[in-house]
XYZ file of N, CA and C in Angstrom:
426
model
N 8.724 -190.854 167.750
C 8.052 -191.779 168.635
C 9.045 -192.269 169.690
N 8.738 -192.103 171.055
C 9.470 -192.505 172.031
C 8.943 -193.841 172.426
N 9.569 -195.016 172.857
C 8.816 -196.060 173.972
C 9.010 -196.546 174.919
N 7.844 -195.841 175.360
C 7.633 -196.149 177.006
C 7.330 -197.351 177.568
N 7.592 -198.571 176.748
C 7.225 -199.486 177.464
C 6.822 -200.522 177.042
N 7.491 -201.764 177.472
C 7.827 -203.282 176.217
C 7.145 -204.098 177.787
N 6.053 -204.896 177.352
C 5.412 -205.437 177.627
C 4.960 -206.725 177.162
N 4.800 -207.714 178.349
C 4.910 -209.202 177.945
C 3.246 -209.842 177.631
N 2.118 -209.271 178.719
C 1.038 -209.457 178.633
C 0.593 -208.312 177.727
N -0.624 -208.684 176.282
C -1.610 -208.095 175.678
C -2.546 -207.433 175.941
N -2.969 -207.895 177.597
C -4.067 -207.457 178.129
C -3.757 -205.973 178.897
N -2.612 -206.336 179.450
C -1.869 -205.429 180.237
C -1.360 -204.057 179.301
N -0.767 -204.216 178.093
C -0.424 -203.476 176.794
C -1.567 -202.988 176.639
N -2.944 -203.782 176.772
C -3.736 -202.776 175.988
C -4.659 -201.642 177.159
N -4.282 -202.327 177.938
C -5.598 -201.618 179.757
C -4.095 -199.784 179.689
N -3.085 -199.840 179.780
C -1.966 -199.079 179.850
C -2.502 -198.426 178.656
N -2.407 -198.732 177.415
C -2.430 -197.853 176.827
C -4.028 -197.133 176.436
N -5.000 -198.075 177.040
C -6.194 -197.015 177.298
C -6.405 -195.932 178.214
N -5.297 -196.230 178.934
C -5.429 -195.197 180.328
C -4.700 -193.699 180.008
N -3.833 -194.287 178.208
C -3.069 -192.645 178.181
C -3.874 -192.424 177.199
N -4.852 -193.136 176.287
C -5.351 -192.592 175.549
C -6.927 -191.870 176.293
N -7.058 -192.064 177.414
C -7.940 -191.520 177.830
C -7.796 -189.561 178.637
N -6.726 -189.956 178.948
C -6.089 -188.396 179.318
C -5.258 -187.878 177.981
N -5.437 -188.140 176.615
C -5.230 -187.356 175.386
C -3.989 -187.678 174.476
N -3.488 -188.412 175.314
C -2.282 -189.195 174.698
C -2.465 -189.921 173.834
N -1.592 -189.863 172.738
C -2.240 -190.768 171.600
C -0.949 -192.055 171.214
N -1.407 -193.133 171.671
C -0.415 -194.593 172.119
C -0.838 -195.314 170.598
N 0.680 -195.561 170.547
C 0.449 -197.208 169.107
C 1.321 -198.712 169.750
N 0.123 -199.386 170.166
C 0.842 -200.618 170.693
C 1.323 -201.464 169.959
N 2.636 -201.355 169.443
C 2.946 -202.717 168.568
C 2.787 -203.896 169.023
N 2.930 -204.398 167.842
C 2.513 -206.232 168.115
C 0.888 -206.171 168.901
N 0.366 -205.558 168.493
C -1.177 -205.518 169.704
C -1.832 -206.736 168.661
N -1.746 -207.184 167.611
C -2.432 -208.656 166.828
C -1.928 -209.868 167.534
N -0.984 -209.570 167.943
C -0.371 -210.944 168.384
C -1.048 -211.548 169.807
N -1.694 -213.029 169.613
C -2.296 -213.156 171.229
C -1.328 -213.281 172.207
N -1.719 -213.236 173.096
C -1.217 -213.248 174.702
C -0.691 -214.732 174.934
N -1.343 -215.539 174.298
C -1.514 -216.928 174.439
C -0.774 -217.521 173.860
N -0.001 -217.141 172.868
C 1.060 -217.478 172.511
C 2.293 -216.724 172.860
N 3.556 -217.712 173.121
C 4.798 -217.776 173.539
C 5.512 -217.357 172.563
N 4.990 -217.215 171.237
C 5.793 -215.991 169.788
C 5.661 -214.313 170.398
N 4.875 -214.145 170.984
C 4.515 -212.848 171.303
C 5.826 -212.100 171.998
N 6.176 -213.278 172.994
C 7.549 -212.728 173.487
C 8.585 -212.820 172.945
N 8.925 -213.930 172.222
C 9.860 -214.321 171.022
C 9.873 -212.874 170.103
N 9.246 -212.402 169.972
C 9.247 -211.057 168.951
C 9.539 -209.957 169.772
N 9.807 -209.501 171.223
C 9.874 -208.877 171.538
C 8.553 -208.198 172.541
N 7.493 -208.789 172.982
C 6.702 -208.533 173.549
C 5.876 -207.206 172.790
N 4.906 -206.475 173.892
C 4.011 -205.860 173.262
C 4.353 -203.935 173.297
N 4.807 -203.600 172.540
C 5.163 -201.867 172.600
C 4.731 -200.941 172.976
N 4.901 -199.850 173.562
C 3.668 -199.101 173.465
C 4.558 -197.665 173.437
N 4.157 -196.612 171.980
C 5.055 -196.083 171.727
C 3.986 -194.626 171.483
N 4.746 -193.590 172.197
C 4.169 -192.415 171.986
C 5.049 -191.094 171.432
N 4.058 -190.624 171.217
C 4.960 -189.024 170.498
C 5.753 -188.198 171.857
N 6.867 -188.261 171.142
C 8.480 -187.341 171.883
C 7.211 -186.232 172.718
N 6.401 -185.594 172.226
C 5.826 -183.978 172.945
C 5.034 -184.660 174.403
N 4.561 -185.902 174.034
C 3.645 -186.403 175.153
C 4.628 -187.497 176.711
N 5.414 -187.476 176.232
C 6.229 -188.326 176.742
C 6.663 -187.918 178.451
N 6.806 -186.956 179.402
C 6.562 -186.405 180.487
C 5.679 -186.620 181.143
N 4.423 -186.534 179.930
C 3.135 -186.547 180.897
C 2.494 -187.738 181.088
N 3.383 -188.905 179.810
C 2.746 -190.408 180.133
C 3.714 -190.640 181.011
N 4.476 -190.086 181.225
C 5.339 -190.583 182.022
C 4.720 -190.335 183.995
N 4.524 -189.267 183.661
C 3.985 -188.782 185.223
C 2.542 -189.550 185.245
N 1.941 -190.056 184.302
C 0.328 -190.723 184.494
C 1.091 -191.896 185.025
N 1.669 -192.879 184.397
C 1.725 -194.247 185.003
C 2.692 -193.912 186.141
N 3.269 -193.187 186.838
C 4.359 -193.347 188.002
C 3.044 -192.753 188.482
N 2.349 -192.069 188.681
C 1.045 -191.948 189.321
C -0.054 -193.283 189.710
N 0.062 -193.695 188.646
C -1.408 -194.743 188.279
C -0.370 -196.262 188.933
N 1.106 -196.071 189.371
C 1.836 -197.074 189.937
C 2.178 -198.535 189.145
N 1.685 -198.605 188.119
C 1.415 -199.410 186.904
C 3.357 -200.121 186.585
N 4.464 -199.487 187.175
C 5.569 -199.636 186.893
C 5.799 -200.615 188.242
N 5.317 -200.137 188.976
C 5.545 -200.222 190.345
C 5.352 -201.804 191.439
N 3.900 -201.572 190.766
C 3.748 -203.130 191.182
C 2.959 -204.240 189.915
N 3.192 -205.282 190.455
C 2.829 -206.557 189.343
C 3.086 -207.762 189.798
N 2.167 -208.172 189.549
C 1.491 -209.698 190.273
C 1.692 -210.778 189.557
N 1.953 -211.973 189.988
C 1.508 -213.411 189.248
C -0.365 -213.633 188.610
N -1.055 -213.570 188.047
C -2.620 -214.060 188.054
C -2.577 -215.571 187.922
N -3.126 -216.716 187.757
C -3.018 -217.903 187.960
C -4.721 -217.672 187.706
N -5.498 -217.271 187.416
C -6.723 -216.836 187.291
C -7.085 -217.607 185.820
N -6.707 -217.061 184.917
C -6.668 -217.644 183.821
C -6.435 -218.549 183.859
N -5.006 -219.217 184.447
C -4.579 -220.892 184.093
C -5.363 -221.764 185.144
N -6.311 -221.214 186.194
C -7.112 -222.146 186.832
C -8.322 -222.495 186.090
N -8.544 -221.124 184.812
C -9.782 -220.975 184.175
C -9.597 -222.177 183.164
N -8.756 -222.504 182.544
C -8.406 -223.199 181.411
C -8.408 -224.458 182.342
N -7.810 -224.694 183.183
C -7.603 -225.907 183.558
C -8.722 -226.859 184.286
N -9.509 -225.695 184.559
C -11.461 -226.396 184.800
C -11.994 -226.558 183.593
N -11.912 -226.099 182.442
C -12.418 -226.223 181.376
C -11.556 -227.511 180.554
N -10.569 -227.985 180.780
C -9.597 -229.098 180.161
C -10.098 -230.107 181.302
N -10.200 -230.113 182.689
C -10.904 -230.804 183.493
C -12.444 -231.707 183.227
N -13.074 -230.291 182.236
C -14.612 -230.728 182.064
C -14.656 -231.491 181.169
N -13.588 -230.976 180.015
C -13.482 -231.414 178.561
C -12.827 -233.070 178.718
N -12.012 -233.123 180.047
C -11.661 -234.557 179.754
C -12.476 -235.493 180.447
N -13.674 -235.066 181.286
C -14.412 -235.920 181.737
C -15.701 -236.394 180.979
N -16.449 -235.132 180.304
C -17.047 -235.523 179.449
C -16.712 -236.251 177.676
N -15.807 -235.967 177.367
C -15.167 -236.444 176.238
C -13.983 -237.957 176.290
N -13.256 -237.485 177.289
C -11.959 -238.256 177.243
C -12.303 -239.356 177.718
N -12.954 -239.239 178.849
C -13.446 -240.725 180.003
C -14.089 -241.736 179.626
N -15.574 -241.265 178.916
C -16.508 -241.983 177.917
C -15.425 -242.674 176.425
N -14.543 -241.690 176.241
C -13.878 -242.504 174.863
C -12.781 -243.728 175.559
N -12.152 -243.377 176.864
C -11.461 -244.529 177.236
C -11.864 -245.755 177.493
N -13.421 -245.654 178.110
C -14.350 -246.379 178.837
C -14.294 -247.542 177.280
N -14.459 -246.860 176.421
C -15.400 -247.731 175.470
C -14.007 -248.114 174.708
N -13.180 -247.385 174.425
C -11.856 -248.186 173.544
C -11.383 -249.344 174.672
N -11.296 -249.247 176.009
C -10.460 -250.230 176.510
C -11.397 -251.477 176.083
N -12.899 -251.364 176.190
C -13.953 -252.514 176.105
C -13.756 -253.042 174.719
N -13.180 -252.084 173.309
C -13.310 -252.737 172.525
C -11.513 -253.082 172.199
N -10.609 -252.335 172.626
C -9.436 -252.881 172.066
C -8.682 -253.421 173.227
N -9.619 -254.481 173.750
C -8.819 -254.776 174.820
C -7.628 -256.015 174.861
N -7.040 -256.392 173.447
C -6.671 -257.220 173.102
C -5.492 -256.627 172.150
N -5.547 -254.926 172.148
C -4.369 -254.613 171.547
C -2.913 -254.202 172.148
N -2.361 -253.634 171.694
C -0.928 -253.748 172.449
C -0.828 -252.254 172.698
N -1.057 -251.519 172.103
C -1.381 -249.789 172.001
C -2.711 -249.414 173.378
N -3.751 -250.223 173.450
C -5.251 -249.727 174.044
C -5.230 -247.939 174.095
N -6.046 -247.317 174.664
C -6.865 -246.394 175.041
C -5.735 -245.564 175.297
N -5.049 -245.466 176.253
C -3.838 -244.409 176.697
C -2.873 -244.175 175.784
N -2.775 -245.089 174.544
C -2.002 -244.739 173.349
C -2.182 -243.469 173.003
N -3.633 -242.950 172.560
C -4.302 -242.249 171.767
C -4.742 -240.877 172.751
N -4.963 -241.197 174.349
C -5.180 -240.133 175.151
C -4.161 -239.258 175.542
N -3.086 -239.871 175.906
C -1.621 -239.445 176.034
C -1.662 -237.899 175.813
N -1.395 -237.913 173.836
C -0.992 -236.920 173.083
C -2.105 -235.745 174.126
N -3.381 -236.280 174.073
C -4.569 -234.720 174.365
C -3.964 -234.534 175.686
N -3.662 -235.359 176.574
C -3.348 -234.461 178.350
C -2.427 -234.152 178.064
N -1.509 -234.288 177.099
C -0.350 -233.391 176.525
C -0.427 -231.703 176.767
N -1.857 -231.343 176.312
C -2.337 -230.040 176.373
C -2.310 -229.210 177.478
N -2.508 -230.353 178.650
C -1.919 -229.456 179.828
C -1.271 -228.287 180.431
N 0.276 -228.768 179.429
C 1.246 -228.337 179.721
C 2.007 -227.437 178.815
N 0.876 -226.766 177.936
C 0.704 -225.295 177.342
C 0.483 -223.881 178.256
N 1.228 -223.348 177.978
C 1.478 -222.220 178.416
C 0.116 -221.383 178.035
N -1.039 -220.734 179.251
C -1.969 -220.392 178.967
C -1.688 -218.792 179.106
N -1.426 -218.010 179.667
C -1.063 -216.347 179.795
C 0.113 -216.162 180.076
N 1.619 -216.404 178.683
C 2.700 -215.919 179.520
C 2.654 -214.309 180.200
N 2.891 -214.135 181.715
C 3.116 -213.245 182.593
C 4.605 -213.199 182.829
N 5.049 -211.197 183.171
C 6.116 -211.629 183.573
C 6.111 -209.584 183.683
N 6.758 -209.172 184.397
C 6.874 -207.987 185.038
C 7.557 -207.009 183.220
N 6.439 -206.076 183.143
C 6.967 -204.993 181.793
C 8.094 -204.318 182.249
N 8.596 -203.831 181.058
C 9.894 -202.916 181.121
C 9.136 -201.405 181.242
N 9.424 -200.569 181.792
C 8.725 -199.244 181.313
C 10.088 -197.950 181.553
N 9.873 -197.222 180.540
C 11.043 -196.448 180.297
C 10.674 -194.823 180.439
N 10.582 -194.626 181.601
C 9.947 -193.581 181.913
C 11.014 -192.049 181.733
N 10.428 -191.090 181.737
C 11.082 -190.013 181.936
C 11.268 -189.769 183.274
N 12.066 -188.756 183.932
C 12.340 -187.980 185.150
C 11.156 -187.541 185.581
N 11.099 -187.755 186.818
C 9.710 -186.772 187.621
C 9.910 -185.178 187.456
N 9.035 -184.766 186.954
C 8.766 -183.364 186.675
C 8.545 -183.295 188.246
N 9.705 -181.770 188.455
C 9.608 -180.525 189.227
C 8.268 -180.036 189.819
């Protein structure tokens, strides 16, 4: 087994290695259980993608073809997605619970932002670590 290629995004590990298993190549993505969404994923070494020594030329010439080494983007797609949904979640949930703790503990020393604090905490979770794959290609065939 040769590998072609240590990868930080899951999604990305797995779209790559459908593209060689679709031209006959037969890919084993390690770590492919591990989510995207967690920051262990890279801690372990990110996501593998490891093929047989005989196939290794020709995955090699698919992705320097398919440019997949070549270029790679920031997305912010996802973390705008999460962050409208933590937006919704704190207006319908969070707002109504502040509204009504300040009315009733308004005489404590802690009130309402004691207890909200910790949740906008959540913020500042890492929603898709991104970050440019390694890919270990062979020589361009002649």
């Amino acid at each position: 087994m040769v590998t072609i290629a240590i990868l930080v995004s899951r999604v990305e590990a797995l779209c790559v290695a459908s593209m060689l298993e679709a031209q006959g190549i037969a890919v084993h993505v390690g770590a492919s259980h591990h989510a995207s969404t967690e920051v262990i994923s890279l801690a372990l070494g990110g996501h593998r993608l490891w093929i047989a020594k005989a196939d290794y030329q020709a995955a090699s010439d698919l992705i320097r073809e398919a440019g997949t080494a070549d270029h790679w983007e920031f997305s912010r797609s996802m973390q705008r997605a999460v962050l409208r949904l933590m937006a919704f979640w704190a207006v319908v949930f969070v707002l109504p619970f502040m509204i009504i703790s300040a009315i009733e503990w308004e005489n404590q020393n802690s009130g309402p932002l004691g207890v909200v604090f910790p949740i906008f905490s959540l913020f500042s979770l890492p929603v898709n670590p991104q970050g440019s794959g390694d890919y270990y290609l062979a020589p361009p065939s002649a």
